[in-house]
Coordinates of C-alpha atoms and ligand atoms in Angstrom, one line a residue:
X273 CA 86.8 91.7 132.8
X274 CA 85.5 93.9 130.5
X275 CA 83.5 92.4 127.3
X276 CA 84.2 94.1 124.0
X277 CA 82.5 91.8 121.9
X278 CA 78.9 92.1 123.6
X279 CA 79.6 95.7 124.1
X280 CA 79.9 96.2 120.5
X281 CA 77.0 94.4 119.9
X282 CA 74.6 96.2 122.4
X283 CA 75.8 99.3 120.5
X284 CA 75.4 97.2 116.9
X285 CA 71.9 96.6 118.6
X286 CA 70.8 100.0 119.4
X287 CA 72.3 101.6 116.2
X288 CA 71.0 99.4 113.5
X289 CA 72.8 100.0 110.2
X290 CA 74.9 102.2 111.2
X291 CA 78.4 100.8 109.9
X292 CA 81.0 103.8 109.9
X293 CA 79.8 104.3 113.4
X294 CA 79.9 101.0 114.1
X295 CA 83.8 100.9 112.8
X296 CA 84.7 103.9 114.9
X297 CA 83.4 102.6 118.4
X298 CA 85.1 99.2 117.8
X299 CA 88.2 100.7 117.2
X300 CA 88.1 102.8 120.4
X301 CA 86.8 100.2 122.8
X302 CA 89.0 97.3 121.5
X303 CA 92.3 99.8 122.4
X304 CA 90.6 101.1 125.8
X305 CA 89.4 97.7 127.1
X306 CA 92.7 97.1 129.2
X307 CA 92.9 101.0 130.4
X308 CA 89.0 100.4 131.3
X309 CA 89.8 97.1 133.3
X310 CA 92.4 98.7 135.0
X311 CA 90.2 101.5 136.3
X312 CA 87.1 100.5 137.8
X313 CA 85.2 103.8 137.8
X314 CA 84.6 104.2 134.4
X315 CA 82.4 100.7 134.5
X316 CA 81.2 101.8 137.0
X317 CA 79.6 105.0 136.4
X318 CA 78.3 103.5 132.8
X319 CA 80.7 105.9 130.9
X320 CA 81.4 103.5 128.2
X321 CA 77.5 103.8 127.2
X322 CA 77.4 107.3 127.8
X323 CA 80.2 108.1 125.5
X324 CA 78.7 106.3 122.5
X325 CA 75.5 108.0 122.5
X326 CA 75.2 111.6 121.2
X327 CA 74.0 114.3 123.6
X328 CA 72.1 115.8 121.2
X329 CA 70.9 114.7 117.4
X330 CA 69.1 117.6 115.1
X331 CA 67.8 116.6 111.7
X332 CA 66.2 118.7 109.6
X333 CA 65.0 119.7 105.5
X334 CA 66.8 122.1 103.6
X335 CA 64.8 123.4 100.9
X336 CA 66.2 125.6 98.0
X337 CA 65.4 126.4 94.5
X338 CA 68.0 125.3 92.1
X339 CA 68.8 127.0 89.0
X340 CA 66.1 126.2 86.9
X341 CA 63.9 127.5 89.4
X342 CA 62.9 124.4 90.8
X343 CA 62.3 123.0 94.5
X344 CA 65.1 120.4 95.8
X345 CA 65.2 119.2 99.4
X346 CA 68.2 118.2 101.5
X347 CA 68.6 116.4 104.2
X348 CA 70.9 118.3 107.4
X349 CA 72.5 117.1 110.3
X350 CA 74.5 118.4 113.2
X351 CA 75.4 116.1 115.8
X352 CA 75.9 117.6 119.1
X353 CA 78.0 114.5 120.6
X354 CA 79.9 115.6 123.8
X355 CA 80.3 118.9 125.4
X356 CA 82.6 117.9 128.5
X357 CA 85.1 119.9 128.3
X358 CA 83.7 122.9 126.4
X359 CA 81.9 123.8 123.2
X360 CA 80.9 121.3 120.1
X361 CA 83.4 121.6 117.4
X362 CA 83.8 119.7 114.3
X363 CA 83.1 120.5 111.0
X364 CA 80.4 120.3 108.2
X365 CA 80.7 118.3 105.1
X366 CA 79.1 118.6 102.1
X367 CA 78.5 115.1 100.2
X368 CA 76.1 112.6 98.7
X369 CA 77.2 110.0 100.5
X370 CA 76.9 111.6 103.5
X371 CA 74.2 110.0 106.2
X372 CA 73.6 109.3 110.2
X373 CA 76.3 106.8 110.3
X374 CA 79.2 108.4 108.6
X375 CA 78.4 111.9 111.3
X376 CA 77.9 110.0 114.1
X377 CA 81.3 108.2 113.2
X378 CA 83.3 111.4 112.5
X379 CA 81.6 113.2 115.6
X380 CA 82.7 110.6 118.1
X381 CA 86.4 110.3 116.5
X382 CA 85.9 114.4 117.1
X383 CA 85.5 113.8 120.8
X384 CA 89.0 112.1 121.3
X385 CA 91.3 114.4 118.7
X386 CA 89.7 117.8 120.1
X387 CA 91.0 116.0 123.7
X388 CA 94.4 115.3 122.0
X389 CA 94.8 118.8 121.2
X390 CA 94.8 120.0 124.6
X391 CA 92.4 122.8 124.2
X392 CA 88.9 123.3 125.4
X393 CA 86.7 121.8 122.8
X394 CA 84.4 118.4 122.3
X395 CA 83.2 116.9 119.9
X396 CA 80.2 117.7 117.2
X397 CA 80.0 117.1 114.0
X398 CA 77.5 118.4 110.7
X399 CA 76.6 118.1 107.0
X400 CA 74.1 117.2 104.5
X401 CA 74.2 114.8 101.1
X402 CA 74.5 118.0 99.5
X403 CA 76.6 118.0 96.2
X404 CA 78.1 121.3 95.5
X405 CA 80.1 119.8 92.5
X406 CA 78.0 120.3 89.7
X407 CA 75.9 123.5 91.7
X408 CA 76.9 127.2 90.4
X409 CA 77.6 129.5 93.2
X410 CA 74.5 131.3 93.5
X411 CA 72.9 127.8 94.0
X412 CA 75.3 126.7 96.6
X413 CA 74.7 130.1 98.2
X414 CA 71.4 129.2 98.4
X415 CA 71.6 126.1 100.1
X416 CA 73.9 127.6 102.5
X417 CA 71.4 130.2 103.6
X418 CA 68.4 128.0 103.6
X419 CA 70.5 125.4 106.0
X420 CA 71.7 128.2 108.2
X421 CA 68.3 130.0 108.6
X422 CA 67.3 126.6 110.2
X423 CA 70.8 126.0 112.1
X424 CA 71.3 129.0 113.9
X425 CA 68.1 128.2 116.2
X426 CA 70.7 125.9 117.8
X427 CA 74.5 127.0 117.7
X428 CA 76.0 129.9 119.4
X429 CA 80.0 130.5 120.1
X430 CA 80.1 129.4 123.4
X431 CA 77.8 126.3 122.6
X432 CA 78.5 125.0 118.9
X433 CA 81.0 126.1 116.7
X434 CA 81.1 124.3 113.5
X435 CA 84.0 124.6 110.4
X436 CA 84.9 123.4 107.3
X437 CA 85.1 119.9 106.1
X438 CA 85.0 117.9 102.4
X439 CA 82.8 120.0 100.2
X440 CA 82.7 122.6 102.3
X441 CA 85.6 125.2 102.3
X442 CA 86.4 129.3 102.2
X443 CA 83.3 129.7 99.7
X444 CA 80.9 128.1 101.5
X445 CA 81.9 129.3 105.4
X446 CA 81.5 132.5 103.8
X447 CA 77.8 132.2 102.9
X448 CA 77.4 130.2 106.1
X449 CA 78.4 133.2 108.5
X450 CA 76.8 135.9 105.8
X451 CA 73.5 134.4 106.8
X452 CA 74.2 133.6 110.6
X453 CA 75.0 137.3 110.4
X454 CA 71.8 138.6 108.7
X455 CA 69.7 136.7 111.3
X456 CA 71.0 137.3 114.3
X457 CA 72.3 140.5 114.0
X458 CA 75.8 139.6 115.3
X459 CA 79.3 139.4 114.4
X460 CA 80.7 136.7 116.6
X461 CA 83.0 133.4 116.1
X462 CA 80.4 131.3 115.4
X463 CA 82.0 129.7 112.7
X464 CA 85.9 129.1 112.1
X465 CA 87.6 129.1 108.9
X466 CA 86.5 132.0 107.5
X467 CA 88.0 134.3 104.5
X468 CA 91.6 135.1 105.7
X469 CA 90.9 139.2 105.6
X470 CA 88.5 138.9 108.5
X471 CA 88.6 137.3 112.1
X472 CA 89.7 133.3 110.2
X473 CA 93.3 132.5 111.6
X474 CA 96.1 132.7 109.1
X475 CA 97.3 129.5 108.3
X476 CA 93.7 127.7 108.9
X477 CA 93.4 126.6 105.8
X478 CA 97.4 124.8 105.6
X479 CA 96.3 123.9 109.5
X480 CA 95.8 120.1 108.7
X481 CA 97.7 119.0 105.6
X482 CA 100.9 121.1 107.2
X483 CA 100.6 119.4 110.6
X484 CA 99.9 116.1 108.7
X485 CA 103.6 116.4 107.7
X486 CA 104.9 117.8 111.0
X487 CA 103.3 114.7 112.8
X488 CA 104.8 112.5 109.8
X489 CA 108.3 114.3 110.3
X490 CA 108.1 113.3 114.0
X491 CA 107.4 109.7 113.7
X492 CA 110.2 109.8 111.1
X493 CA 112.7 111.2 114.0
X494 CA 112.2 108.6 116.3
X495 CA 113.9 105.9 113.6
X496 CA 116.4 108.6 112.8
X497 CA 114.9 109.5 109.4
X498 CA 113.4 112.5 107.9
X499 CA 111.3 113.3 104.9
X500 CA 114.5 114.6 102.6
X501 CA 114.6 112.5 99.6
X502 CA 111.7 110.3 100.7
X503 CA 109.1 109.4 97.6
X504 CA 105.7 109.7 99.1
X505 CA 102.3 109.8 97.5
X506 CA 99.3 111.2 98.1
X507 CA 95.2 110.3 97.4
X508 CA 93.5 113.6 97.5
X509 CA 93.2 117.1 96.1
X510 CA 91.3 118.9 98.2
X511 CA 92.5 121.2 101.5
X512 CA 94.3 118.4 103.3
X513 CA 95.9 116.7 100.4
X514 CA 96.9 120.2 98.8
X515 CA 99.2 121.4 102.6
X516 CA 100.6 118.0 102.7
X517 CA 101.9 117.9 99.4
X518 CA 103.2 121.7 99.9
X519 CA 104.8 120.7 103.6
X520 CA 106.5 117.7 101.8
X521 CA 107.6 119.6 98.7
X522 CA 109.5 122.2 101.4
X523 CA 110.8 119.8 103.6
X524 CA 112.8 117.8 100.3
X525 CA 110.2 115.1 100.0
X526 CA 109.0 114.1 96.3
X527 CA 105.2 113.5 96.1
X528 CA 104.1 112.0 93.2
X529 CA 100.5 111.2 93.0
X530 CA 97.2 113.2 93.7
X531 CA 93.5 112.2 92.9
X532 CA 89.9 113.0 93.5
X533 CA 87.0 110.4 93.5
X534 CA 87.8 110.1 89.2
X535 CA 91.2 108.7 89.7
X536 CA 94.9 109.6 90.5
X537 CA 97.6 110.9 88.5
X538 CA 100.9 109.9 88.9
X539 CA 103.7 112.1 88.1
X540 CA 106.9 110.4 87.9
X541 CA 109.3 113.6 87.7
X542 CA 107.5 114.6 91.2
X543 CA 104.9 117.5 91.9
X544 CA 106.3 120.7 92.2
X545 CA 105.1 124.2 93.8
X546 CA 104.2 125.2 90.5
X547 CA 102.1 122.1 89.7
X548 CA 100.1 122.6 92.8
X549 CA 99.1 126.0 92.1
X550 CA 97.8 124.8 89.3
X551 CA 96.2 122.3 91.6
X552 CA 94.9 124.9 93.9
X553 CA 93.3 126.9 91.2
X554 CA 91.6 123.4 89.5
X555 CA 90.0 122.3 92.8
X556 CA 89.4 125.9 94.8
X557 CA 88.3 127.9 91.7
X558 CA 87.6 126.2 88.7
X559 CA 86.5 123.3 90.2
X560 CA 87.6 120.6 87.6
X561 CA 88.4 116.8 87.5
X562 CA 92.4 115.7 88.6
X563 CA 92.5 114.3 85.2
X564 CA 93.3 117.7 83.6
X565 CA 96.8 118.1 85.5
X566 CA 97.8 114.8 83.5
X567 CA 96.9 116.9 80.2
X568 CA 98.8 119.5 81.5
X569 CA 102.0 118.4 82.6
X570 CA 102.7 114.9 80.9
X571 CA 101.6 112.9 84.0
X572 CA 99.5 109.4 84.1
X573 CA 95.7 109.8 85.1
X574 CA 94.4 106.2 86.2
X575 CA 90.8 106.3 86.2
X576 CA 89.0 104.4 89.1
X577 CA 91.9 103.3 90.9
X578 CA 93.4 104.3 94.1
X579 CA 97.5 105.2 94.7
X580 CA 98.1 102.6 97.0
X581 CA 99.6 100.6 94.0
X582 CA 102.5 103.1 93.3
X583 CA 106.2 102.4 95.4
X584 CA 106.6 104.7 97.5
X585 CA 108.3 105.2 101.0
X586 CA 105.3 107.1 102.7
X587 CA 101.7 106.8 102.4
X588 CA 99.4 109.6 103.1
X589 CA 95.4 108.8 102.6
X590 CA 93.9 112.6 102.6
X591 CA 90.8 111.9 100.7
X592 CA 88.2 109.6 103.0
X593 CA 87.0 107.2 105.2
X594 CA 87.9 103.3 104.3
X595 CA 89.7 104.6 101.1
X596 CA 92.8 102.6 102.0
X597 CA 91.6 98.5 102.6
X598 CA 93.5 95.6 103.9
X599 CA 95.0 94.6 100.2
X600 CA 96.3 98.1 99.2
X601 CA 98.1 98.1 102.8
X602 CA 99.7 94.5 101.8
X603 CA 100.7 96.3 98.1
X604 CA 102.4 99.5 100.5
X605 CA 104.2 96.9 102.6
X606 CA 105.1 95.1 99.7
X607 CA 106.7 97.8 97.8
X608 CA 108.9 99.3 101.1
X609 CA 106.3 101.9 102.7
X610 CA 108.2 102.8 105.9
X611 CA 105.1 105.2 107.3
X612 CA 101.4 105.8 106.6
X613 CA 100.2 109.2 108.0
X614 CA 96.4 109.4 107.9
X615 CA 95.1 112.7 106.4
X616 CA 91.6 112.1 106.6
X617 CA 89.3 111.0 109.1
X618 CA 89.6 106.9 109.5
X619 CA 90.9 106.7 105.7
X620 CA 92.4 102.9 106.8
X621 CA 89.8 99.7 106.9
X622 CA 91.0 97.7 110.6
X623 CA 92.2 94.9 107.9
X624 CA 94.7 97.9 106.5
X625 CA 95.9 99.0 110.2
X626 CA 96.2 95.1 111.1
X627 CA 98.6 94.4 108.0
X628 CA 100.7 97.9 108.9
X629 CA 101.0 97.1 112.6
X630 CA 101.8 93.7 111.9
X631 CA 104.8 95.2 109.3
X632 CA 105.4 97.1 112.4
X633 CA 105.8 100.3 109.9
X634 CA 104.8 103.8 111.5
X635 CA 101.0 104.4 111.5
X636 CA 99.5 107.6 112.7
X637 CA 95.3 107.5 113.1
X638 CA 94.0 110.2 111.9
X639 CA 92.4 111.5 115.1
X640 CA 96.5 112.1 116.2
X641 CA 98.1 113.5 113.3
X642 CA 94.8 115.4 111.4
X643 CA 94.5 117.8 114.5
X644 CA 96.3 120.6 113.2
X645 CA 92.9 121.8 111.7
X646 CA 91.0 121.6 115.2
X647 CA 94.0 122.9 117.0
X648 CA 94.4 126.4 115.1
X649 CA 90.7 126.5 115.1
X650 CA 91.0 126.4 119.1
X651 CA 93.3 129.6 118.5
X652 CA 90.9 130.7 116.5
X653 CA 87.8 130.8 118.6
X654 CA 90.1 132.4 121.2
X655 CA 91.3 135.2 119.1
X656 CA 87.4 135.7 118.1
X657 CA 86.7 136.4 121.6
X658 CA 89.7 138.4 122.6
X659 CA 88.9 140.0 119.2
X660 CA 92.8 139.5 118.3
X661 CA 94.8 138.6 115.4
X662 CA 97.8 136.5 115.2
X663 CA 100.6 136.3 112.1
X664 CA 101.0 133.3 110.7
X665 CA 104.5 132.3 111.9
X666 CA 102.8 132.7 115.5
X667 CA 99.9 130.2 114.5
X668 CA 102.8 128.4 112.4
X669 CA 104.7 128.0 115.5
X670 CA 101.5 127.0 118.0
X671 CA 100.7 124.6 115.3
X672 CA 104.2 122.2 115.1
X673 CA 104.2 122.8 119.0
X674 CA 100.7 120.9 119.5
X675 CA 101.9 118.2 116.7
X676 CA 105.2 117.8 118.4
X677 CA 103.1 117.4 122.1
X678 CA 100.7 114.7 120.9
X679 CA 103.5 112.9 119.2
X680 CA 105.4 113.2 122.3
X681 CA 102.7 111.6 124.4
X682 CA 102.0 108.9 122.0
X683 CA 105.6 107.6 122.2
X684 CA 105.4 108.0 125.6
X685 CA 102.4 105.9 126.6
X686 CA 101.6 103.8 123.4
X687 CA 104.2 101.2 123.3
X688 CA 102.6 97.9 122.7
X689 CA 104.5 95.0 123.0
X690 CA 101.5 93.0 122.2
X691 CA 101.5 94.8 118.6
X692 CA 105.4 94.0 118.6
X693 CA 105.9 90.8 117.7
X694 CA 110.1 90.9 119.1
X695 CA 108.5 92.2 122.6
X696 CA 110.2 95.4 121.8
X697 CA 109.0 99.4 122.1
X698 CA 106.6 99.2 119.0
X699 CA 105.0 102.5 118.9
X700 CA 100.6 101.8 118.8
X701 CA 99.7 105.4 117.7
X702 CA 96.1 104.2 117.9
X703 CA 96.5 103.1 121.8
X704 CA 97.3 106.5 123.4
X705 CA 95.5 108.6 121.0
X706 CA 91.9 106.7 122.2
X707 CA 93.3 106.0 126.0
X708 CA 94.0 110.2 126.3
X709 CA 91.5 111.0 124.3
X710 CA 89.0 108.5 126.6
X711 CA 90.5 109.3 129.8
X712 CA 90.2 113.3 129.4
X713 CA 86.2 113.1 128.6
X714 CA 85.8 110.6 131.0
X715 CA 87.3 111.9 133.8
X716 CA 85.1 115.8 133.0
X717 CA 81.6 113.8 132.8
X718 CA 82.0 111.7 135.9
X719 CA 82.8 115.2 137.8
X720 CA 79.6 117.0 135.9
X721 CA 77.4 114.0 137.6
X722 CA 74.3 113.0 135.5
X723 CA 75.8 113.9 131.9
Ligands
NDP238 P1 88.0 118.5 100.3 O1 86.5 118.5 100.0 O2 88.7 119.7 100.2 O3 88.7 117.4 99.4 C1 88.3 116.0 99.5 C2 89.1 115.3 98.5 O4 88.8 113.9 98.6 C3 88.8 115.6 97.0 O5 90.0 115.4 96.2 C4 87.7 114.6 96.7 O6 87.6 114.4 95.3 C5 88.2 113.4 97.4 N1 87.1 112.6 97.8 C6 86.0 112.9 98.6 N2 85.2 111.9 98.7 C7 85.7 110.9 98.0 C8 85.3 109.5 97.8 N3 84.2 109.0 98.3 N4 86.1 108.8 97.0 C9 87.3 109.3 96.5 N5 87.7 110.5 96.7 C10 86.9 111.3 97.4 O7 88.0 117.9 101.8 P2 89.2 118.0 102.9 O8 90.5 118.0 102.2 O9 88.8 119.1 103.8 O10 89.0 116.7 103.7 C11 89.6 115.4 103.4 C12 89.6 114.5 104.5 O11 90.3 115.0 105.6 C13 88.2 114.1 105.1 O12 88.2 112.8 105.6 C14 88.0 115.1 106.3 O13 87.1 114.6 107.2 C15 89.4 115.1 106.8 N6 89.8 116.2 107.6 C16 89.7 117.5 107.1 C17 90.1 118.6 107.8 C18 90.2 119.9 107.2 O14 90.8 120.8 107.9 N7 89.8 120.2 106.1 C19 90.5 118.4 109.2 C20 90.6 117.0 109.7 C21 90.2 116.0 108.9 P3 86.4 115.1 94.5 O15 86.8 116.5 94.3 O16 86.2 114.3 93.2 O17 85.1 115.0 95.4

């Protein structure tokens, strides 16, 4: 038998307030235990503590001078958390909340949707309680090439290739790789999501919100439904929440809601393709508060407050971790939700993914159906090398095949009778994305020996 409950603690013990890590590992163990139980090895060879300890931890100060010519420090962190099947990849964010915990918590998730994707990437993770909101660009420039001057001692393509993440988009990659370049002299893949005109894939940027929706459409398929006429909203305005809404607004769905962390506005008569330009060109260039779109179009800005509250038939949580708790998922329920397709990395509490699995309503974990991003960035790093470039119907096309081939293997191997109440074919989303995710970077460190 396999002990959960003292496992957890031994980590809770040896990562002391830690809680977004803590929230991660739980999750994983508690839908591995039985897969674990069932083969030996893995307790065996201690993998279970291996996994949940980094490889490799670098911390370090980030000095600039801000606009008024004075000296403000930073802190940076890139954790290097598993390399068994190939490089570090995950992204960087950008944030004042961001600390230890919440990176160690989004590298680990990193480790089991860069398995999911198929391609040959682990998991890594990077950021800093940065706040570019109220910076001007030549101070965010700054930052970007004091952090990098320090970062590149440690990241090269075929070890560590970091991205985008919140705060950090085509802007900021830019400055990232301008600096990388300066120092070392080289033009290599390093980084993914760059500006489109050089080696970043086409499509990177809709990579994640537009696969979002492809993974949605899927689990939509298997009860005969689609998202045609569905009324689905939406927390975020940022790159993940600004694809999905665009995917849903093509494939007949009405979205009506978007926020930031001010509020969300909700727009009755639905968002349009011409609303979210105007979107686009708030958050990408002008960099404003969601509150303006309600000036602009007639819409309802509710300040403080979450979606969650609004009928809809889908639920998509694009914004971050824990932003959708156990009595917002009992208001979706409540008012009809059939599906709830996570956008952002672990955006539901466990109280919120109890109440939906209990409704038995379709639930996608973020670590299944965000992957587009890390997918097309797995293309990417491959066209880097083979110095190639592909259009965006090709990476379109790559994209709803690896959505449609981890969908597939969830319904295949994450029924859960235990999670279905009749003793039916209840699809756990959660279960096979951890078990293939586990398995995959199990399986690679017990054949590397002493890793
Ligand atoms: P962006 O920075 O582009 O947008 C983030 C959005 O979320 C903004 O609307 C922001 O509002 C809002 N937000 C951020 N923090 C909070 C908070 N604490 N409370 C309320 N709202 C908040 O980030 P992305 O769209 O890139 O990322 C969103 C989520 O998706 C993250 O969880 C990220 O890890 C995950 N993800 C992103 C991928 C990608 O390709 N970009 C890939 C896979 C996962 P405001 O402008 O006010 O800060």
């Amino acid at each position: 038998m396999f002990d959960t409950k003292t496992f957890v603690q031994l980590v809770q013990k040896k990562n002391p307030n830690e809680p977004e890590f803590i929230q991660a590992v739980e999750e994983v163990i508690d839908s591995i235990k039985e897969f674990v139980e069932q083969n030996p090895q893995y307790q065996k060879e201690n993998i279970l503590e291996r996994i949940v300890e980094p490889e490799r931890t670098i911390m370090f100060r980030v000095p600039r001078v801000d606009d008024e010519w004075k000296i403000q420090i930073n802190k940076w962190y890139r954790i290097q958390f598993n390399s068994a099947i190939g490089p570090y990849k995950g992204g960087l964010r950008f944030h004042p909340s961001v600390n230890l915990s919440i990176l160690k918590f989004l590298g680990f998730e990193q480790i089991f949707k860069n398995s999911l994707t198929g391609l040959p990437m682990w998991g890594g993770k990077g950021g800093s309680d940065f706040d570019p909101h109220d910076k001007s660009d030549a101070e965010v420039m700054r930052f970007c090439q004091s952090f990098m001057t320090e970062l590149q001692k440690y990241i090269w393509p075929d070890t560590d290739v970091p991205a985008g993440d919140i705060g950090v988009g085509g802007r900021e990659i830019g400055y990232i790789f301008g600096q990388y370049k300066k120092i070392r002299n080289e033009f290599t893949g390093v980084l993914t999501g760059k500006w489109l005109n050089r080696w970043g894939s086409l499509i990177r940027n809709e990579a994640t919100g537009y696969g979002l929706v492809y993974f949605v459409q899927e689990m939509l398929a298997t009860k005969k439904d689609s998202l045609k006429g569905k009324t689905v909203v939406v927390s975020g305005s940022g790159n993940v929440a600004q694809y999905a809404i665009e995917k849903c607004i093509q494939l007949g769905a009405k979205v009506v809601t978007t926020s930031d962390s001010s509020g969300y506005v909700y727009d009755e008569a639905g968002i349009t393709q011409e609303k979210l330009e105007f979107i686009k060109d708030l958050k990408n260039s002008r960099r404003g508060r969601i509150s303006e779109y309600a000036v602009k179009f007639g819409a309802k800005f509710i300040a403080d407050k979450k979606p969650w509250e609004v009928k809809c038939d889908i639920a998509l949580p694009c914004s971050t971790q824990n932003e959708l708790d156990g009595a917002s998922a009992e208001m979706l329920v409540k008012n009809g939700a059939i599906a709830v397709g996570e956008g952002a990395n672990m955006p539901s509490t466990p109280e919120a993914i109890e109440v939906f699995h209990k409704a038995k309503i379709l639930f996608s974990p973020g670590k299944a159906s965000n992957a587009g991003w890390v997918a097309t960035s797995g293309l990417e790093m491959s066209q880097n090398s083979l110095r190639l470039s592909r259009t965006s119907e090709e990476v379109d096309e790559r994209l709803q095949v690896i959505m449609k081939t981890i969908h597939a293997q969830c319904v295949q191997y994450g029924k859960d009778p235990a999670k279905d109440g009749a003793g039916g074919d209840y699809v756990n989303y959660i279960k096979w994305a951890n078990i293939a995710g586990f398995k995959k970077v199990a399986d690679a460190m017990i054949q590397q020996g002493l890793v």
